[in-house]
């Protein structure tokens, strides 16, 4: 009993110590400060971080109080941490779809803890978890928020809503195995889909993820068009919004994208075959596009190696010629383009490679950087908390060499990261 009590006291003390780390000011000497993508580099500065937030920003190097923790980044560029609106931290890449039968949801937390660190070290201080097995992402979210494990702030969807046997539900096994593996989030009809939204909300979802159309990596050769009916998608969007939640929809086919936007979905993920008509509807409804170009780069690297089943290989080849074209059209038509990668489909930590793919697709470096900071923050309704360096904002900071507004690839090598005032190392 005494021993147990001793452990409890020790645990209490360690919590108290890690809590008191925030009592000390952190003073950061910055070589070249970028407040946000719009304003650009402004030279040397001093940032004072207090209780996980940016308390002061001063030009040049100002003196530190005696008890402050000094962080010398005077040879580095410092800007707000990057935001990835589409990751799957709880999974690693691979085509072995049968692994669903052998790996429990709890394993996702372990994989996720590893990937949370890798992702934060790559400069991503906030990520949106776009679908995980059961509630593994919710435990991860708590782990990084409480500082139990190092990683980014996590906005988590939990399991995705799908049609029965559609992309995001189970398929490719015998019927009895499909039944055993189902997440409990497949739905049919407006009423049942509304119920699943409420169930996800009750379980702790920050956002509702749906698979609005067929997908590339599921074991079906039925095309990439709409899977939910209009009534089902409207019900999902209305119910989610009534709970204060946004909806992100995986969507490839043009008519499926158009239908999702009309139904009130907030962001279209992938948007691969978005045509002029679909993009005009998105523009009219204020729907943003999350292109996830890295997903296609990642899977294309695995083609012809026996990683994917034949039906999946064919779908990958079908999409590759079109990838990126919708981004240029979206820009021309004024559709907001926000940063998201689908990390987990490719190796976590390569997220920043998406920036150059966006530039190749027609964005300026400044637009690409804004998409991963201020615009992504806005898509999360967190534009007053993250996405720029300003007083009162969360101390989510990254340091590196060079100017990403000239060359976005400098963000592929990040030297130092802070999330909510905690240094990631
Ligand atoms: Zn995804």
Short mmCIF file of C-alpha atoms and ligand atoms in Angstrom, two decimals:
data_model
loop_
_atom_site.label_atom_id
_atom_site.label_comp_id
_atom_site.label_asym_id
_atom_site.label_seq_id
_atom_site.Cartn_x
_atom_site.Cartn_y
_atom_site.Cartn_z
CA UNK A 1 0.00 0.00 0.00
CA UNK A 2 2.79 2.38 0.97
CA UNK A 3 4.54 1.60 -2.27
CA UNK A 4 1.42 2.38 -4.28
CA UNK A 5 0.98 5.64 -2.39
CA UNK A 6 4.62 6.51 -3.07
CA UNK A 7 4.08 6.02 -6.77
CA UNK A 8 0.98 8.18 -6.66
CA UNK A 9 2.90 10.96 -4.93
CA UNK A 10 5.74 10.66 -7.45
CA UNK A 11 3.23 10.93 -10.30
CA UNK A 12 1.73 14.02 -8.69
CA UNK A 13 5.14 15.66 -8.32
CA UNK A 14 6.10 14.99 -11.93
CA UNK A 15 2.79 16.52 -13.11
CA UNK A 16 3.45 19.55 -10.90
CA UNK A 17 6.97 19.94 -12.32
CA UNK A 18 5.92 19.67 -15.96
CA UNK A 19 3.06 22.08 -15.22
CA UNK A 20 5.44 24.58 -13.65
CA UNK A 21 7.65 24.58 -16.76
CA UNK A 22 5.20 27.12 -18.16
CA UNK A 23 5.65 29.49 -15.22
CA UNK A 24 9.04 30.49 -16.66
CA UNK A 25 9.06 32.91 -19.62
CA UNK A 26 10.73 31.65 -22.77
CA UNK A 27 12.61 34.30 -24.71
CA UNK A 28 13.35 33.48 -28.34
CA UNK A 29 15.94 35.41 -30.35
CA UNK A 30 14.89 35.25 -33.99
CA UNK A 31 17.19 35.97 -36.95
CA UNK A 32 14.43 36.70 -39.47
CA UNK A 33 10.78 36.85 -38.43
CA UNK A 34 7.89 36.02 -40.75
CA UNK A 35 4.67 37.04 -38.97
CA UNK A 36 2.56 35.53 -41.74
CA UNK A 37 2.69 34.79 -45.46
CA UNK A 38 1.08 38.11 -46.35
CA UNK A 39 3.62 40.29 -44.54
CA UNK A 40 6.84 38.38 -45.31
CA UNK A 41 10.25 38.47 -43.58
CA UNK A 42 10.89 41.47 -41.32
CA UNK A 43 14.37 40.82 -39.88
CA UNK A 44 15.56 40.15 -36.32
CA UNK A 45 13.04 39.98 -33.49
CA UNK A 46 12.52 38.76 -29.95
CA UNK A 47 9.49 36.65 -29.07
CA UNK A 48 8.48 36.13 -25.45
CA UNK A 49 6.39 33.03 -24.79
CA UNK A 50 4.38 32.76 -21.59
CA UNK A 51 2.00 29.93 -20.60
CA UNK A 52 2.16 28.43 -24.10
CA UNK A 53 1.17 31.67 -25.81
CA UNK A 54 3.00 34.46 -27.60
CA UNK A 55 3.10 37.24 -24.98
CA UNK A 56 5.33 39.81 -26.72
CA UNK A 57 7.00 40.39 -30.07
CA UNK A 58 9.73 43.02 -30.22
CA UNK A 59 11.92 44.21 -33.09
CA UNK A 60 15.61 43.36 -32.72
CA UNK A 61 17.13 41.62 -29.73
CA UNK A 62 15.74 42.75 -26.37
CA UNK A 63 17.19 41.69 -23.02
CA UNK A 64 15.82 38.74 -21.10
CA UNK A 65 14.75 38.65 -17.47
CA UNK A 66 17.18 36.64 -15.32
CA UNK A 67 14.93 33.60 -14.89
CA UNK A 68 13.77 33.33 -18.52
CA UNK A 69 14.67 30.32 -20.64
CA UNK A 70 16.69 31.70 -23.56
CA UNK A 71 16.27 30.08 -26.99
CA UNK A 72 18.78 31.31 -29.56
CA UNK A 73 17.44 31.13 -33.12
CA UNK A 74 19.32 34.26 -34.20
CA UNK A 75 20.71 32.54 -37.29
CA UNK A 76 17.31 31.16 -38.35
CA UNK A 77 14.08 32.20 -40.00
CA UNK A 78 11.09 31.73 -37.68
CA UNK A 79 7.44 31.55 -38.67
CA UNK A 80 4.20 30.00 -37.43
CA UNK A 81 4.05 26.20 -37.50
CA UNK A 82 2.49 24.55 -40.55
CA UNK A 83 -1.03 23.10 -40.57
CA UNK A 84 -1.96 19.90 -42.43
CA UNK A 85 -5.72 19.46 -42.84
CA UNK A 86 -5.56 15.84 -43.93
CA UNK A 87 -3.44 13.23 -42.16
CA UNK A 88 -3.93 9.71 -40.86
CA UNK A 89 -1.49 9.57 -37.96
CA UNK A 90 -2.69 6.18 -36.76
CA UNK A 91 -1.63 4.40 -39.96
CA UNK A 92 1.49 3.84 -42.04
CA UNK A 93 1.52 3.29 -45.82
CA UNK A 94 1.06 -0.11 -47.38
CA UNK A 95 -1.37 -1.98 -49.58
CA UNK A 96 -2.07 -4.90 -47.27
CA UNK A 97 -5.76 -4.25 -46.78
CA UNK A 98 -6.13 -7.58 -44.93
CA UNK A 99 -4.17 -6.09 -42.02
CA UNK A 100 -7.49 -4.73 -40.83
CA UNK A 101 -8.21 -8.26 -39.69
CA UNK A 102 -5.07 -8.63 -37.59
CA UNK A 103 -4.38 -5.21 -36.08
CA UNK A 104 -6.52 -3.95 -33.20
CA UNK A 105 -7.58 -0.29 -33.03
CA UNK A 106 -5.33 0.17 -29.96
CA UNK A 107 -2.26 -0.44 -32.13
CA UNK A 108 -3.21 2.72 -33.98
CA UNK A 109 -2.43 4.75 -30.86
CA UNK A 110 1.11 3.35 -30.76
CA UNK A 111 1.69 3.98 -34.45
CA UNK A 112 0.08 7.39 -34.02
CA UNK A 113 2.39 8.39 -31.16
CA UNK A 114 5.39 7.63 -33.38
CA UNK A 115 3.90 9.58 -36.29
CA UNK A 116 2.84 12.52 -34.12
CA UNK A 117 6.50 13.13 -33.25
CA UNK A 118 7.68 12.68 -36.85
CA UNK A 119 4.99 15.10 -38.06
CA UNK A 120 5.76 17.76 -35.47
CA UNK A 121 9.50 17.53 -36.24
CA UNK A 122 8.63 18.14 -39.90
CA UNK A 123 7.22 21.52 -38.84
CA UNK A 124 3.53 20.67 -38.56
CA UNK A 125 2.17 22.03 -35.30
CA UNK A 126 -1.53 21.39 -36.06
CA UNK A 127 -3.02 18.51 -38.02
CA UNK A 128 -6.54 17.42 -38.85
CA UNK A 129 -6.93 13.67 -38.38
CA UNK A 130 -9.06 12.64 -41.34
CA UNK A 131 -10.28 9.25 -40.20
CA UNK A 132 -8.84 6.61 -37.91
CA UNK A 133 -9.84 3.18 -36.72
CA UNK A 134 -12.42 3.68 -33.97
CA UNK A 135 -11.35 6.25 -31.39
CA UNK A 136 -7.56 5.91 -31.53
CA UNK A 137 -7.18 9.52 -32.76
CA UNK A 138 -9.06 10.86 -29.74
CA UNK A 139 -6.52 9.32 -27.34
CA UNK A 140 -3.68 10.71 -29.46
CA UNK A 141 -5.30 14.14 -29.41
CA UNK A 142 -5.38 14.07 -25.63
CA UNK A 143 -1.81 12.77 -25.48
CA UNK A 144 -0.34 15.71 -27.41
CA UNK A 145 -2.67 18.28 -25.79
CA UNK A 146 -1.65 17.22 -22.28
CA UNK A 147 2.02 16.95 -23.24
CA UNK A 148 2.11 13.23 -22.38
CA UNK A 149 3.54 12.54 -25.85
CA UNK A 150 5.25 15.04 -28.17
CA UNK A 151 3.27 15.97 -31.26
CA UNK A 152 1.08 18.51 -33.00
CA UNK A 153 -2.29 19.84 -31.92
CA UNK A 154 -4.78 17.33 -33.31
CA UNK A 155 -8.24 18.11 -34.66
CA UNK A 156 -9.76 14.64 -34.89
CA UNK A 157 -12.57 13.15 -36.95
CA UNK A 158 -12.55 9.63 -35.55
CA UNK A 159 -14.11 7.01 -37.86
CA UNK A 160 -15.39 8.26 -41.23
CA UNK A 161 -19.04 7.97 -42.22
CA UNK A 162 -19.45 5.83 -45.33
CA UNK A 163 -22.13 3.99 -47.24
CA UNK A 164 -22.36 0.26 -46.51
CA UNK A 165 -19.49 -1.39 -48.40
CA UNK A 166 -18.36 1.98 -49.80
CA UNK A 167 -15.00 3.69 -49.53
CA UNK A 168 -14.36 3.96 -45.79
CA UNK A 169 -16.51 0.97 -44.86
CA UNK A 170 -15.21 -2.59 -45.04
CA UNK A 171 -15.02 -4.52 -48.30
CA UNK A 172 -12.86 -7.15 -49.91
CA UNK A 173 -13.48 -9.88 -47.33
CA UNK A 174 -16.12 -12.54 -46.94
CA UNK A 175 -19.43 -11.21 -45.66
CA UNK A 176 -19.06 -12.52 -42.10
CA UNK A 177 -15.61 -10.87 -41.82
CA UNK A 178 -16.96 -7.60 -43.27
CA UNK A 179 -19.64 -7.63 -40.56
CA UNK A 180 -17.09 -8.15 -37.81
CA UNK A 181 -14.81 -5.36 -39.02
CA UNK A 182 -17.38 -2.64 -39.61
CA UNK A 183 -16.68 0.56 -37.66
CA UNK A 184 -20.33 1.18 -36.85
CA UNK A 185 -20.27 4.37 -38.91
CA UNK A 186 -21.75 3.15 -42.19
CA UNK A 187 -25.23 4.56 -42.74
CA UNK A 188 -28.19 4.39 -45.08
CA UNK A 189 -30.80 7.14 -45.38
CA UNK A 190 -31.00 10.66 -43.96
CA UNK A 191 -32.16 9.60 -40.50
CA UNK A 192 -29.49 6.98 -39.91
CA UNK A 193 -26.76 9.25 -41.28
CA UNK A 194 -27.86 12.03 -38.90
CA UNK A 195 -27.70 9.53 -36.05
CA UNK A 196 -24.12 8.57 -36.97
CA UNK A 197 -23.09 12.24 -36.97
CA UNK A 198 -24.50 12.60 -33.46
CA UNK A 199 -22.78 9.38 -32.40
CA UNK A 200 -19.43 10.70 -33.69
CA UNK A 201 -20.05 13.97 -31.85
CA UNK A 202 -20.84 12.09 -28.64
CA UNK A 203 -17.64 10.06 -29.01
CA UNK A 204 -15.57 13.25 -29.24
CA UNK A 205 -15.23 14.14 -32.93
CA UNK A 206 -14.01 17.69 -33.65
CA UNK A 207 -15.10 17.35 -37.27
CA UNK A 208 -17.16 14.90 -39.30
CA UNK A 209 -15.36 13.02 -42.09
CA UNK A 210 -17.37 11.36 -44.83
CA UNK A 211 -16.36 9.45 -47.91
CA UNK A 212 -18.67 11.14 -50.41
CA UNK A 213 -17.40 9.25 -53.46
CA UNK A 214 -15.53 6.09 -54.31
CA UNK A 215 -11.87 5.96 -53.32
CA UNK A 216 -8.64 4.88 -54.92
CA UNK A 217 -7.30 2.58 -52.20
CA UNK A 218 -10.45 0.56 -51.37
CA UNK A 219 -10.97 -2.85 -52.94
CA UNK A 220 -13.69 -1.90 -55.42
CA UNK A 221 -13.70 -1.17 -59.14
CA UNK A 222 -16.91 0.84 -59.17
CA UNK A 223 -15.57 4.23 -60.13
CA UNK A 224 -15.01 7.37 -58.13
CA UNK A 225 -18.40 9.08 -58.27
CA UNK A 226 -20.94 9.90 -55.54
CA UNK A 227 -21.77 7.14 -53.09
CA UNK A 228 -24.07 8.95 -50.65
CA UNK A 229 -27.39 10.31 -51.93
CA UNK A 230 -27.98 14.07 -51.88
CA UNK A 231 -30.48 13.63 -49.03
CA UNK A 232 -27.93 11.71 -46.96
CA UNK A 233 -25.21 14.34 -47.47
CA UNK A 234 -27.60 17.20 -46.69
CA UNK A 235 -28.64 15.42 -43.51
CA UNK A 236 -25.00 14.92 -42.50
CA UNK A 237 -24.09 18.57 -43.15
CA UNK A 238 -27.16 20.01 -41.41
CA UNK A 239 -26.80 17.76 -38.38
CA UNK A 240 -23.07 18.43 -38.05
CA UNK A 241 -23.51 22.19 -38.37
CA UNK A 242 -26.26 22.14 -35.74
CA UNK A 243 -23.67 20.61 -33.38
CA UNK A 244 -21.05 23.22 -34.31
CA UNK A 245 -19.04 20.72 -36.34
CA UNK A 246 -17.76 21.10 -39.89
CA UNK A 247 -17.78 18.31 -42.46
CA UNK A 248 -14.85 17.22 -44.60
CA UNK A 249 -15.70 15.04 -47.59
CA UNK A 250 -13.37 12.70 -49.41
CA UNK A 251 -14.44 13.23 -53.06
CA UNK A 252 -12.83 12.45 -56.42
CA UNK A 253 -15.54 12.46 -59.14
CA UNK A 254 -16.80 15.81 -60.44
CA UNK A 255 -20.52 15.20 -59.87
CA UNK A 256 -19.85 13.80 -56.41
CA UNK A 257 -17.83 16.92 -55.57
CA UNK A 258 -20.60 19.15 -56.89
CA UNK A 259 -23.27 17.27 -54.90
CA UNK A 260 -21.20 17.42 -51.70
CA UNK A 261 -20.70 21.17 -52.06
CA UNK A 262 -24.41 21.74 -52.74
CA UNK A 263 -25.24 19.68 -49.65
CA UNK A 264 -23.24 22.10 -47.50
CA UNK A 265 -20.03 20.12 -46.97
CA UNK A 266 -17.25 22.47 -45.82
CA UNK A 267 -14.11 21.06 -47.43
CA UNK A 268 -13.57 18.75 -50.40
CA UNK A 269 -10.62 16.41 -49.87
CA UNK A 270 -8.66 15.38 -53.00
CA UNK A 271 -11.08 17.01 -55.51
CA UNK A 272 -9.24 15.11 -58.22
CA UNK A 273 -11.69 15.35 -61.13
CA UNK A 274 -13.29 18.67 -60.14
CA UNK A 275 -14.43 20.34 -63.38
CA UNK A 276 -15.54 23.91 -64.10
CA UNK A 277 -19.16 23.20 -63.08
CA UNK A 278 -18.18 21.57 -59.79
CA UNK A 279 -15.70 24.34 -58.95
CA UNK A 280 -18.27 27.06 -59.66
CA UNK A 281 -20.65 25.41 -57.18
CA UNK A 282 -17.80 25.22 -54.64
CA UNK A 283 -17.03 28.91 -55.16
CA UNK A 284 -20.73 29.85 -54.75
CA UNK A 285 -21.05 27.79 -51.54
CA UNK A 286 -17.71 28.80 -50.02
CA UNK A 287 -16.45 25.21 -50.09
CA UNK A 288 -12.67 24.89 -49.81
CA UNK A 289 -10.49 22.36 -51.63
CA UNK A 290 -7.79 20.26 -49.91
CA UNK A 291 -5.83 18.83 -52.88
CA UNK A 292 -3.63 16.15 -51.13
CA UNK A 293 -1.23 16.01 -54.08
CA UNK A 294 1.31 14.10 -51.99
CA UNK A 295 -1.11 11.18 -51.72
CA UNK A 296 -0.88 10.64 -55.46
CA UNK A 297 2.88 11.14 -55.51
CA UNK A 298 3.18 8.63 -52.68
CA UNK A 299 1.06 5.90 -54.23
CA UNK A 300 2.60 6.41 -57.67
CA UNK A 301 5.99 5.55 -56.13
CA UNK A 302 4.54 2.16 -55.15
CA UNK A 303 3.09 1.24 -58.55
CA UNK A 304 4.20 -1.98 -60.22
CA UNK A 305 5.82 -3.32 -57.05
CA UNK A 306 3.05 -5.70 -56.02
CA UNK A 307 2.09 -3.40 -53.13
CA UNK A 308 -1.45 -2.74 -54.38
CA UNK A 309 -4.09 -5.16 -55.60
CA UNK A 310 -4.82 -5.03 -59.39
CA UNK A 311 -8.11 -3.16 -58.90
CA UNK A 312 -6.35 -0.50 -56.82
CA UNK A 313 -3.41 -0.20 -59.24
CA UNK A 314 -5.84 0.49 -62.06
CA UNK A 315 -7.56 3.25 -60.09
CA UNK A 316 -4.20 4.84 -59.21
CA UNK A 317 -3.17 4.87 -62.89
CA UNK A 318 -6.57 6.32 -63.84
CA UNK A 319 -6.12 9.33 -61.54
CA UNK A 320 -2.46 10.15 -62.12
CA UNK A 321 -2.89 12.06 -65.40
CA UNK A 322 -5.44 14.37 -63.83
CA UNK A 323 -3.80 15.10 -60.48
CA UNK A 324 -3.12 18.80 -59.91
CA UNK A 325 -5.20 20.09 -62.83
CA UNK A 326 -8.14 20.96 -60.57
CA UNK A 327 -5.85 23.11 -58.42
CA UNK A 328 -5.09 25.53 -61.25
CA UNK A 329 -8.79 25.73 -62.19
CA UNK A 330 -9.79 26.23 -58.55
CA UNK A 331 -7.33 29.12 -58.25
CA UNK A 332 -8.65 30.73 -61.45
CA UNK A 333 -12.25 30.48 -60.21
CA UNK A 334 -11.45 31.77 -56.72
CA UNK A 335 -12.09 28.54 -54.79
CA UNK A 336 -10.10 28.57 -51.51
CA UNK A 337 -7.25 26.04 -51.66
CA UNK A 338 -6.06 24.81 -48.28
CA UNK A 339 -3.15 22.58 -47.42
CA UNK A 340 -3.61 18.86 -46.77
CA UNK A 341 -1.54 15.85 -47.73
CA UNK A 342 -3.15 12.50 -46.78
CA UNK A 343 0.01 11.54 -44.87
CA UNK A 344 -0.29 7.89 -43.91
CA UNK A 345 -0.97 7.06 -47.56
CA UNK A 346 2.73 8.02 -47.91
CA UNK A 347 5.36 8.16 -45.13
CA UNK A 348 4.62 10.62 -42.35
CA UNK A 349 7.10 13.48 -42.16
CA UNK A 350 7.15 14.19 -45.90
CA UNK A 351 4.13 16.51 -45.55
CA UNK A 352 5.99 19.70 -46.56
CA UNK A 353 6.76 18.23 -50.01
CA UNK A 354 3.13 19.10 -50.80
CA UNK A 355 4.10 22.79 -50.95
CA UNK A 356 6.27 22.41 -54.04
CA UNK A 357 3.59 20.23 -55.68
CA UNK A 358 1.13 23.08 -55.10
CA UNK A 359 3.57 25.52 -56.68
CA UNK A 360 4.02 23.14 -59.63
CA UNK A 361 0.21 23.07 -59.93
CA UNK A 362 0.03 26.86 -60.24
CA UNK A 363 0.13 28.50 -56.80
CA UNK A 364 2.74 31.12 -55.96
CA UNK A 365 5.07 30.24 -53.06
CA UNK A 366 3.26 32.87 -50.97
CA UNK A 367 -0.13 31.29 -51.73
CA UNK A 368 1.21 27.84 -50.89
CA UNK A 369 2.61 29.02 -47.54
CA UNK A 370 -0.66 30.86 -46.75
CA UNK A 371 -2.62 27.68 -47.57
CA UNK A 372 -0.64 25.84 -44.87
CA UNK A 373 -0.90 28.61 -42.25
CA UNK A 374 -3.45 31.43 -42.27
CA UNK A 375 -5.91 29.81 -44.72
CA UNK A 376 -5.78 26.42 -43.02
CA UNK A 377 -6.36 28.13 -39.66
CA UNK A 378 -9.41 29.85 -41.13
CA UNK A 379 -10.76 26.54 -42.47
CA UNK A 380 -10.57 25.26 -38.89
CA UNK A 381 -12.23 28.43 -37.50
CA UNK A 382 -9.01 28.91 -35.50
CA UNK A 383 -7.69 32.00 -37.29
CA UNK A 384 -7.52 33.88 -33.99
CA UNK A 385 -5.38 31.21 -32.36
CA UNK A 386 -2.98 29.65 -34.88
CA UNK A 387 -1.49 30.23 -38.37
CA UNK A 388 0.50 33.41 -37.69
CA UNK A 389 2.91 34.89 -35.18
CA UNK A 390 0.96 37.48 -33.22
CA UNK A 391 0.47 38.41 -29.57
CA UNK A 392 -2.09 36.17 -27.89
CA UNK A 393 -1.69 33.37 -30.44
CA UNK A 394 -0.56 29.88 -29.49
CA UNK A 395 3.24 29.55 -29.39
CA UNK A 396 3.37 27.21 -32.41
CA UNK A 397 6.69 28.10 -34.02
CA UNK A 398 9.18 26.63 -36.47
CA UNK A 399 12.76 27.61 -37.35
CA UNK A 400 14.70 26.88 -40.54
CA UNK A 401 17.11 28.43 -43.06
CA UNK A 402 16.02 30.56 -46.02
CA UNK A 403 12.85 32.30 -47.22
CA UNK A 404 9.88 30.02 -48.07
CA UNK A 405 8.17 32.89 -49.91
CA UNK A 406 10.96 32.57 -52.51
CA UNK A 407 11.44 28.79 -52.31
CA UNK A 408 8.93 26.60 -50.46
CA UNK A 409 11.32 23.64 -50.37
CA UNK A 410 13.24 25.31 -47.51
CA UNK A 411 10.33 24.08 -45.36
CA UNK A 412 11.29 20.47 -46.09
CA UNK A 413 14.11 20.82 -43.57
CA UNK A 414 12.98 22.18 -40.20
CA UNK A 415 15.58 22.70 -37.47
CA UNK A 416 13.46 23.52 -34.43
CA UNK A 417 9.78 23.24 -33.47
CA UNK A 418 7.62 24.50 -30.62
CA UNK A 419 3.98 23.43 -30.12
CA UNK A 420 1.88 25.32 -27.54
CA UNK A 421 5.07 26.55 -25.88
CA UNK A 422 6.61 23.07 -25.67
CA UNK A 423 9.85 22.45 -27.56
CA UNK A 424 9.65 19.25 -29.62
CA UNK A 425 12.84 17.20 -29.43
ZN1 LIG B 1 -7.33 10.41 -46.36
#
